[in-house]
XYZ file of C-alpha atoms in Angstrom:
596
model
C -3.581 -10.340 -40.318
C -0.467 -10.125 -38.188
C 2.803 -9.229 -39.807
C 5.409 -12.342 -39.507
C 9.215 -11.080 -38.321
C 11.520 -12.779 -40.349
C 15.206 -13.292 -38.594
C 17.535 -12.438 -41.582
C 20.892 -12.746 -39.291
C 23.101 -15.551 -40.529
C 24.873 -17.447 -37.537
C 28.642 -17.087 -38.039
C 30.718 -19.573 -37.828
C 32.624 -20.131 -34.237
C 36.126 -19.966 -36.310
C 35.236 -16.849 -38.014
C 34.081 -15.410 -34.507
C 37.320 -15.990 -33.230
C 39.402 -14.950 -35.896
C 37.374 -11.889 -35.721
C 37.717 -11.677 -31.802
C 41.770 -12.651 -32.279
C 42.162 -9.927 -34.734
C 40.419 -7.144 -32.339
C 42.294 -8.562 -29.478
C 45.725 -8.055 -31.214
C 45.092 -4.485 -31.949
C 44.354 -4.217 -28.177
C 47.493 -5.953 -27.397
C 49.368 -3.214 -29.537
C 47.964 -0.436 -27.716
C 48.698 -2.147 -24.424
C 52.619 -2.437 -25.587
C 52.381 1.421 -26.357
C 50.808 2.035 -22.571
C 47.475 3.118 -23.884
C 45.608 0.888 -21.758
C 42.351 2.699 -22.096
C 42.088 1.604 -25.802
C 43.147 -1.402 -24.832
C 40.475 -2.202 -22.367
C 38.053 -0.887 -24.951
C 39.189 -3.311 -27.766
C 39.476 -6.344 -25.334
C 35.944 -5.252 -24.343
C 34.835 -6.015 -28.146
C 36.565 -8.897 -28.378
C 34.593 -10.296 -25.469
C 31.643 -8.966 -27.135
C 32.383 -11.160 -30.454
C 33.535 -14.299 -28.521
C 32.154 -13.832 -24.484
C 33.035 -17.638 -24.300
C 36.882 -17.191 -24.412
C 38.849 -16.580 -20.942
C 42.026 -15.638 -22.553
C 39.997 -11.929 -23.593
C 39.366 -11.592 -19.953
C 42.401 -12.445 -19.075
C 43.985 -9.712 -21.508
C 41.554 -7.236 -20.117
C 42.127 -7.723 -16.658
C 45.612 -6.884 -17.299
C 45.028 -3.558 -18.806
C 42.642 -2.638 -15.913
C 45.022 -3.411 -13.566
C 47.421 -0.776 -15.177
C 44.725 1.913 -14.905
C 44.339 0.939 -11.181
C 40.837 -0.656 -11.366
C 41.536 -4.007 -9.300
C 37.851 -4.426 -8.553
C 37.135 -4.865 -12.329
C 40.166 -6.714 -12.948
C 39.517 -9.238 -10.266
C 36.129 -10.153 -11.817
C 37.780 -10.825 -15.445
C 40.419 -12.957 -13.584
C 37.728 -14.882 -11.839
C 35.538 -15.307 -15.199
C 38.613 -16.184 -17.265
C 39.475 -19.286 -14.685
C 35.892 -20.044 -15.042
C 36.087 -20.349 -18.556
C 39.226 -21.722 -19.152
C 40.404 -23.389 -15.933
C 42.204 -22.240 -13.233
C 45.931 -21.453 -14.041
C 49.160 -19.873 -12.013
C 49.177 -16.842 -14.068
C 45.685 -16.071 -13.412
C 45.669 -16.925 -9.825
C 48.530 -14.647 -9.248
C 47.079 -11.699 -11.248
C 43.606 -12.317 -9.112
C 45.764 -12.336 -5.811
C 47.230 -9.247 -6.511
C 44.146 -7.203 -7.556
C 42.847 -8.204 -4.023
C 46.159 -7.301 -2.274
C 45.767 -3.554 -4.099
C 42.408 -3.569 -2.708
C 43.629 -4.362 0.834
C 41.753 -7.308 1.049
C 44.865 -9.436 2.190
C 42.914 -12.658 3.338
C 41.255 -13.183 0.034
C 44.771 -12.662 -1.812
C 46.035 -15.307 0.069
C 43.060 -17.646 -0.317
C 43.347 -17.384 -3.797
C 47.000 -18.570 -4.096
C 46.595 -21.370 -1.474
C 43.756 -22.702 -3.466
C 45.842 -22.146 -6.878
C 48.596 -24.524 -5.277
C 46.043 -27.487 -4.905
C 45.583 -27.731 -8.555
C 49.525 -27.480 -9.705
C 50.902 -30.931 -8.298
C 53.810 -31.817 -9.975
C 54.629 -28.390 -11.283
C 57.853 -27.284 -9.472
C 58.189 -24.040 -11.063
C 54.336 -23.114 -10.351
C 54.591 -23.813 -6.889
C 57.891 -21.953 -6.719
C 55.912 -18.844 -7.787
C 52.957 -19.200 -5.322
C 55.358 -20.004 -2.349
C 57.189 -16.907 -3.079
C 53.863 -14.715 -3.705
C 52.623 -16.127 -0.252
C 55.648 -15.454 1.559
C 55.278 -11.968 0.482
C 51.653 -11.838 1.610
C 52.646 -13.187 5.154
C 55.231 -10.111 5.321
C 52.650 -7.584 4.402
C 50.138 -8.983 6.691
C 52.563 -8.883 9.683
C 53.521 -5.280 9.203
C 49.302 -4.470 9.116
C 48.823 -6.459 12.458
C 51.447 -4.229 13.924
C 49.828 -1.058 12.252
C 46.538 -1.767 13.790
C 48.481 -2.268 17.233
C 50.452 0.802 17.002
C 47.620 2.908 16.148
C 45.425 1.653 19.009
C 48.566 2.399 21.358
C 48.605 5.943 19.735
C 52.146 5.298 18.473
C 51.790 6.921 15.245
C 55.461 7.147 14.244
C 56.055 3.637 14.569
C 52.774 2.756 13.093
C 53.776 4.917 9.886
C 56.855 3.138 9.613
C 55.427 -0.246 9.871
C 52.571 1.056 7.437
C 54.800 2.396 5.062
C 57.261 -0.989 4.843
C 53.889 -2.936 3.895
C 53.150 -0.330 1.172
C 56.983 -0.750 -0.358
C 56.453 -4.341 -0.176
C 53.393 -4.296 -1.951
C 55.172 -2.054 -4.715
C 58.845 -2.038 -4.631
C 58.689 0.676 -7.540
C 57.590 3.215 -4.709
C 60.313 6.213 -4.124
C 61.772 6.563 -1.021
C 63.788 9.044 1.179
C 65.892 9.048 3.612
C 66.114 13.093 4.318
C 66.972 13.831 8.197
C 63.983 14.875 10.321
C 61.261 13.956 7.825
C 58.331 12.347 9.038
C 57.682 9.989 6.073
C 60.120 7.625 4.048
C 57.882 7.701 0.787
C 58.412 10.751 -1.809
C 56.028 9.324 -4.075
C 52.623 11.255 -3.459
C 50.393 9.408 -5.949
C 50.378 5.922 -4.394
C 47.721 4.829 -6.556
C 48.584 1.388 -6.160
C 48.038 1.357 -2.320
C 44.877 0.416 -1.039
C 42.572 3.402 -0.233
C 42.295 2.208 3.337
C 46.026 2.177 3.810
C 46.120 5.542 2.536
C 43.652 7.117 4.852
C 45.456 5.494 7.645
C 48.571 7.094 6.195
C 46.880 10.266 6.276
C 45.795 9.702 9.926
C 49.257 9.092 10.963
C 50.680 12.271 9.315
C 48.047 14.255 10.963
C 48.766 12.927 14.290
C 52.580 13.503 13.643
C 51.522 17.000 12.589
C 52.566 16.593 9.108
C 49.936 18.702 7.711
C 51.153 19.373 4.356
C 51.667 15.681 3.707
C 48.179 14.697 5.188
C 46.663 17.098 2.589
C 48.309 15.529 -0.007
C 46.844 12.235 0.819
C 43.462 13.720 0.995
C 43.673 15.699 -2.248
C 44.793 12.674 -3.991
C 41.917 10.623 -2.828
C 39.282 13.478 -3.444
C 40.668 13.909 -7.032
C 39.602 10.329 -7.963
C 36.370 9.937 -5.468
C 34.857 13.292 -4.043
C 32.076 11.355 -2.239
C 34.691 9.386 -0.101
C 33.425 10.408 3.563
C 36.724 9.243 5.200
C 38.915 11.446 3.050
C 36.504 14.305 3.361
C 36.677 14.195 7.370
C 40.458 13.831 7.172
C 40.571 17.065 4.959
C 38.562 18.808 7.408
C 40.687 17.708 10.436
C 44.021 19.113 8.369
C 42.033 22.621 7.469
C 40.908 22.979 11.193
C 44.675 22.225 12.608
C 46.177 24.820 9.780
C 43.170 27.414 10.675
C 42.713 27.505 6.765
C 39.064 28.873 5.864
C 37.590 27.907 9.381
C 34.008 29.090 8.031
C 34.071 25.994 5.605
C 35.393 23.217 8.134
C 31.489 22.668 9.425
C 30.074 22.832 5.839
C 32.392 19.975 4.583
C 31.514 17.557 8.005
C 28.348 18.235 7.016
C 29.207 16.926 3.424
C 30.853 13.961 4.872
C 27.977 12.911 6.715
C 25.635 13.218 3.747
C 27.547 10.749 2.035
C 28.028 8.391 5.047
C 25.389 9.324 8.072
C 26.859 6.637 10.282
C 30.600 8.166 10.019
C 31.184 8.314 13.814
C 34.730 10.512 12.930
C 32.878 13.499 11.167
C 29.918 13.724 13.802
C 31.992 13.636 16.833
C 34.498 15.920 15.266
C 31.623 18.383 14.228
C 30.702 18.741 17.954
C 33.862 19.172 19.024
C 34.839 22.267 16.808
C 31.798 24.001 17.582
C 31.800 23.310 21.290
C 35.596 24.684 21.227
C 34.390 27.943 18.681
C 31.703 29.033 21.457
C 34.266 29.107 24.201
C 37.056 31.142 22.201
C 34.034 33.331 20.880
C 32.955 33.862 24.610
C 36.879 34.761 25.420
C 37.170 36.919 22.662
C 33.842 38.867 23.605
C 35.237 39.223 27.355
C 38.572 40.968 26.086
C 36.771 43.227 23.840
C 34.583 44.304 26.902
C 37.735 44.527 29.046
C 37.022 41.803 31.108
C 40.500 40.362 31.398
C 39.861 37.737 34.202
C 36.619 36.523 32.329
C 38.504 36.098 29.113
C 41.494 34.645 30.600
C 38.977 32.038 32.130
C 37.216 30.906 29.040
C 40.523 30.699 27.117
C 41.905 28.350 29.718
C 38.738 26.017 29.498
C 39.489 26.160 25.588
C 42.871 25.040 26.321
C 41.672 22.395 28.697
C 39.043 21.088 26.202
C 41.482 20.938 23.069
C 43.114 17.971 22.352
C 43.974 18.731 18.746
C 46.871 21.228 19.393
C 46.619 23.337 15.811
C 47.059 26.442 14.893
C 43.891 27.790 16.863
C 45.362 26.582 20.185
C 48.533 28.858 19.268
C 46.120 31.501 18.757
C 44.204 31.182 21.823
C 47.742 31.067 23.646
C 48.698 34.266 22.159
C 45.408 35.420 23.208
C 45.390 34.334 26.894
C 48.996 35.717 26.757
C 47.569 39.236 25.849
C 44.863 39.330 28.594
C 47.580 38.096 31.088
C 49.767 40.906 30.066
C 47.094 43.243 30.813
C 46.419 41.792 34.117
C 50.374 42.275 34.622
C 50.809 38.546 34.661
C 53.955 39.026 32.717
C 55.665 35.535 33.762
C 52.408 33.924 32.805
C 51.987 35.627 29.776
C 55.368 34.746 28.532
C 55.109 31.158 29.228
C 51.861 31.068 27.242
C 54.086 32.663 24.262
C 56.673 30.119 24.697
C 54.252 27.313 24.615
C 52.512 28.965 21.459
C 56.114 29.006 19.641
C 56.956 25.751 20.406
C 53.813 24.341 19.045
C 53.831 26.554 15.986
C 57.144 25.406 15.258
C 56.011 21.811 15.355
C 53.377 22.340 12.945
C 54.877 24.466 10.481
C 58.218 22.310 10.219
C 57.461 18.490 11.613
C 60.363 16.647 12.004
C 62.848 19.622 12.018
C 64.519 20.002 15.147
C 65.634 23.521 15.525
C 64.029 25.540 12.121
C 66.217 28.570 11.192
C 64.888 32.567 11.112
C 64.718 31.957 7.378
C 62.237 28.932 7.794
C 59.979 31.064 10.249
C 59.925 33.934 7.548
C 59.054 31.784 4.751
C 56.259 29.952 6.584
C 52.749 30.377 6.298
C 52.591 31.332 9.691
C 55.367 34.093 9.645
C 52.994 36.799 10.810
C 51.852 34.862 13.946
C 55.474 33.771 14.527
C 56.433 37.695 14.912
C 53.204 38.346 16.914
C 54.406 35.921 19.477
C 58.005 37.121 19.733
C 56.807 40.438 19.872
C 54.177 39.803 22.832
C 57.123 37.572 24.652
C 59.352 40.449 24.223
C 57.153 43.110 25.590
C 56.826 40.730 28.619
C 60.389 40.594 29.111
C 60.745 44.206 28.876
C 58.357 44.552 31.987
C 59.926 41.707 33.875
C 63.351 43.541 33.202
C 64.762 40.766 31.387
C 66.388 42.357 28.653
C 68.318 39.783 27.270
C 65.432 37.544 26.382
C 63.743 40.662 25.112
C 66.489 41.989 23.084
C 66.632 38.048 21.646
C 62.862 38.100 20.680
C 62.981 41.620 19.009
C 66.259 40.270 17.285
C 63.873 37.399 15.907
C 60.937 39.481 15.213
C 63.214 41.912 13.369
C 64.426 38.929 10.936
C 60.639 38.238 10.173
C 60.010 41.881 9.445
C 63.191 43.681 8.537
C 61.713 46.571 7.259
C 59.679 47.260 10.302
C 61.045 50.476 11.715
C 58.912 50.069 15.011
C 60.284 46.760 15.513
C 63.915 47.517 14.674
C 63.731 50.722 17.454
C 62.295 48.239 20.241
C 65.330 45.977 19.599
C 67.665 48.788 19.619
C 65.956 49.832 23.149
C 66.266 46.427 24.450
C 69.911 46.152 23.458
C 70.439 49.528 25.049
C 68.791 48.426 28.620
C 70.735 44.983 28.239
C 74.139 46.961 28.171
C 72.592 49.081 31.338
C 71.806 45.961 33.148
C 75.310 44.573 32.839
C 75.817 47.185 35.259
C 74.846 49.164 38.096
C 71.555 50.310 37.858
C 71.427 53.916 39.429
C 67.798 54.235 39.477
C 67.369 50.668 41.121
C 70.165 51.810 43.814
C 67.830 54.399 44.944
C 64.800 52.666 44.727
C 63.296 54.743 41.936
C 61.606 54.452 38.457
C 63.213 55.463 35.507
C 62.432 58.853 34.716
C 62.310 59.780 38.356
C 62.419 63.829 38.564
C 65.187 65.945 40.257
C 63.055 66.302 43.685
C 62.373 62.372 43.899
C 66.220 61.779 43.148
C 67.175 64.081 46.153
C 64.707 62.556 48.623
C 65.586 59.028 47.370
C 69.475 60.062 48.037
C 68.940 61.374 51.213
C 66.921 58.507 52.350
C 69.342 55.682 51.125
C 72.274 58.051 52.363
C 70.713 57.879 56.091
C 70.157 54.173 55.883
C 73.682 52.945 55.062
C 75.331 55.872 57.049
C 78.594 54.759 58.955
C 77.170 55.621 62.365
C 74.000 53.722 61.599
C 75.951 50.494 61.643
C 78.448 51.602 64.036
C 77.606 48.394 66.020
C 77.327 46.013 63.330
C 79.426 42.922 62.392
C 82.471 43.532 60.148
C 80.998 41.757 57.493
C 77.831 43.909 57.564
C 80.012 47.019 57.965
C 81.579 45.977 54.600
C 78.126 45.498 52.945
C 77.226 48.998 54.344
C 80.075 50.120 53.138
C 79.531 48.910 49.318
C 76.141 50.263 49.464
C 77.267 53.769 50.694
C 79.383 54.165 47.845
C 76.901 52.914 45.159
C 74.561 55.234 46.736
C 77.107 58.206 46.135
C 77.736 56.804 42.850
C 74.163 56.629 41.686
C 73.656 60.374 42.854
C 76.490 61.373 41.013
C 75.007 60.509 37.687
C 71.270 61.186 38.177
C 71.836 64.719 39.983
C 73.828 65.590 36.810
C 71.361 66.419 33.938
C 73.640 65.460 31.074
C 75.130 62.240 32.773
C 71.411 61.445 33.655
C 70.677 61.788 30.180
C 73.333 59.750 28.892
C 72.326 57.139 31.387
C 68.774 57.076 30.248
C 69.640 56.632 26.581
C 71.668 53.625 27.472
C 75.305 54.924 27.062
C 77.792 53.580 29.271
C 78.421 55.856 32.166
C 79.889 54.774 35.532
C 79.322 57.212 38.682
C 82.347 55.395 40.311
C 85.220 57.263 37.916
C 87.220 60.039 39.044
C 87.355 61.616 35.665
C 84.284 63.638 35.923
C 85.895 66.983 36.689
C 85.507 66.986 40.240
C 88.955 66.740 41.365
C 88.364 64.464 44.261
C 86.165 66.930 46.480
C 83.365 65.382 48.338
C 79.821 67.061 48.222
C 79.925 66.430 51.836
C 82.455 68.693 52.784
C 82.461 72.499 52.730
C 83.010 74.192 49.149
C 83.205 70.669 47.738
C 82.397 69.508 44.609
C 78.849 68.272 45.369
C 78.008 72.055 44.885
C 75.186 74.206 46.122
C 72.618 71.643 45.429
C 74.188 68.899 47.701
C 75.128 71.226 50.338
C 71.275 72.128 50.535
C 70.287 68.630 50.467
C 72.649 67.929 53.708
C 72.052 70.881 55.549
C 68.569 70.052 55.517
C 68.997 66.381 55.963
C 71.391 66.821 59.109
C 69.245 69.991 60.438
C 66.403 67.277 60.798
C 68.826 65.485 62.958
C 69.321 62.709 60.371
C 72.893 62.084 61.012
C 72.077 59.664 63.727
C 73.528 59.728 67.382
C 76.825 60.664 66.855
C 79.134 62.764 66.092
C 77.859 65.563 63.674
C 79.020 68.925 65.064
C 76.078 71.036 64.026
C 77.641 74.439 65.197
C 80.536 73.940 62.618
C 78.241 73.123 60.083
C 76.310 76.413 60.842
C 79.656 78.492 61.283
C 81.279 77.327 57.946
C 78.566 76.773 55.973
C 79.918 73.396 55.181
C 81.416 70.850 57.397
C 84.617 72.318 58.263
C 86.807 69.496 56.228
C 85.306 66.642 58.348
C 83.053 64.137 57.372
C 79.489 65.087 58.148
C 78.606 61.620 59.599
C 81.276 61.787 62.511
C 83.536 64.200 64.069
C 87.204 64.268 63.119
C 86.459 62.373 59.701
C 87.329 58.617 59.557
C 89.946 57.790 62.047
C 91.366 54.542 61.884
C 91.048 53.556 58.290
C 87.337 52.804 57.261
C 84.658 54.833 58.329
C 82.999 51.933 59.532
C 85.562 50.902 62.027
C 86.829 47.734 63.186
C 88.625 45.017 60.530
C 86.608 46.699 57.676
C 89.616 48.715 56.554
C 91.833 45.844 56.213
C 90.467 44.438 53.202
C 90.039 47.517 51.167
C 92.135 50.645 50.925
C 90.649 52.978 53.718
C 88.638 55.957 52.732
C 90.443 59.666 53.385
C 90.787 60.806 56.750
C 90.990 64.659 57.902
C 94.675 64.158 57.591
C 94.734 62.937 54.095
C 92.173 65.101 52.584
C 88.371 65.078 52.316
C 86.510 61.882 52.485
C 84.973 59.903 49.584
C 83.398 61.792 46.982
C 80.478 59.902 45.453
C 81.372 61.861 41.999
C 84.547 60.091 42.349
C 83.093 57.047 40.577
C 81.752 58.403 37.708
C 82.541 58.104 34.100
C 82.546 55.234 31.353
C 83.815 51.878 30.986
């Protein structure tokens, strides 16, 4: 015989159920007023369990769920409340807002329009519904513009329209009008804003290279839901552009694809970075092997294929600048550094027109800034652009003020800059810096022959003036470089000028016998003219041999410089004529030495 089950539960009267449910609801309302929405939801849920046929408990729970940003659950409670208690303006408005916060504008509009059909004669209710429909219409207009502008890749304008939609939806959002700022919003949580809108905003910030802003968007979304494939993909792009933990980026993208195998953005980006990384490795390997042309070609292919324009691009530009410098392509190397520095400024300081040295020093990319300044400075030194070199060394020194090597390089560039603003005696003689005594003598002999007055005797007056200036400069150059003390001073960057007469030579010419040029100069000229280098003209060799000098006359012509300028013609009319025999010895190149 089977045991019989006896139901001993007594049916509770409906009035008692309502009283008990209302009492629980009242407790929930107290928690709601205190801002403890979780406890409020729990108590409203208890009230629903007690009396599930009363719409008011669903309505109250919907209000608490909205405060917890659980808009989907709140919308369902609103619908259930309307099913149980009938439609009302309050419930329709609340349900519409839920769909608005979820980004479903069409459904939000549909609910309000439907509610208007059931409030005939209620002017206040109609006004409320019309006002909310007007707000929705504005938001819809903003979002249509966002879609159009995003398609056109006009990200700044798209961000502006999007943030206007966000502020219209939630007027409590904090805004900022800071100059140079990419975004108007100061509020970083944005948890009242539809998820899709936040992702679009993250895309805009990324495209505008506000990488920290884009990263903040992804962190906020992934904190709430770490399975969101769109947010994971956006986070991977941010990390790639920042060049942060590059080895983890493929793993992130694979994780996104595990949650959403059809995510086109994740799949395409994964393919792109793998392709770019392979090209960069090829360039790096060629550089290490000393195959600089091959490395340059690989880095160029990377730059042509890369459309992300992040920190990895900066580093590849730096790499190409290095190999181009190895290939003595200093202009191109310098241009690469400039491109890299401009891009790094944009990435590090979005919206800032002219970042300061302090900004760069405090940046996470300060070491990269320093490296690029030093590379460009080195190229400028090779190109003898000392002003640019000094400026770049100065920038690098501000980034690393305790680095003695950079400080020494900066001082050297400043010294060379000072030298470059006056005559370069090495260049005048066609010499490289550091040339030795014999090279200086040989270069002087060759240059003096080229611009000797007899060589330009038949030239125009203008050409004679040019030759005269050249001839004087050659003498000045030899005055400094043939004197070990002056040469050392000149090489160290000190201001010394071979045109000064204050060098103790008393106006004597190295071309005259017993002149200030000393035995070295006499030896040079003896050898020079013994080889017939004086030209066809006027050099009395027997005088030179008899006197051991030049008999007080110019070594380049018999009888000195009659008529004023040794170049003849009208040249003497513009300048004071050099000394003639009756006036004293001819011009002494050492006469132009000294200090500024």
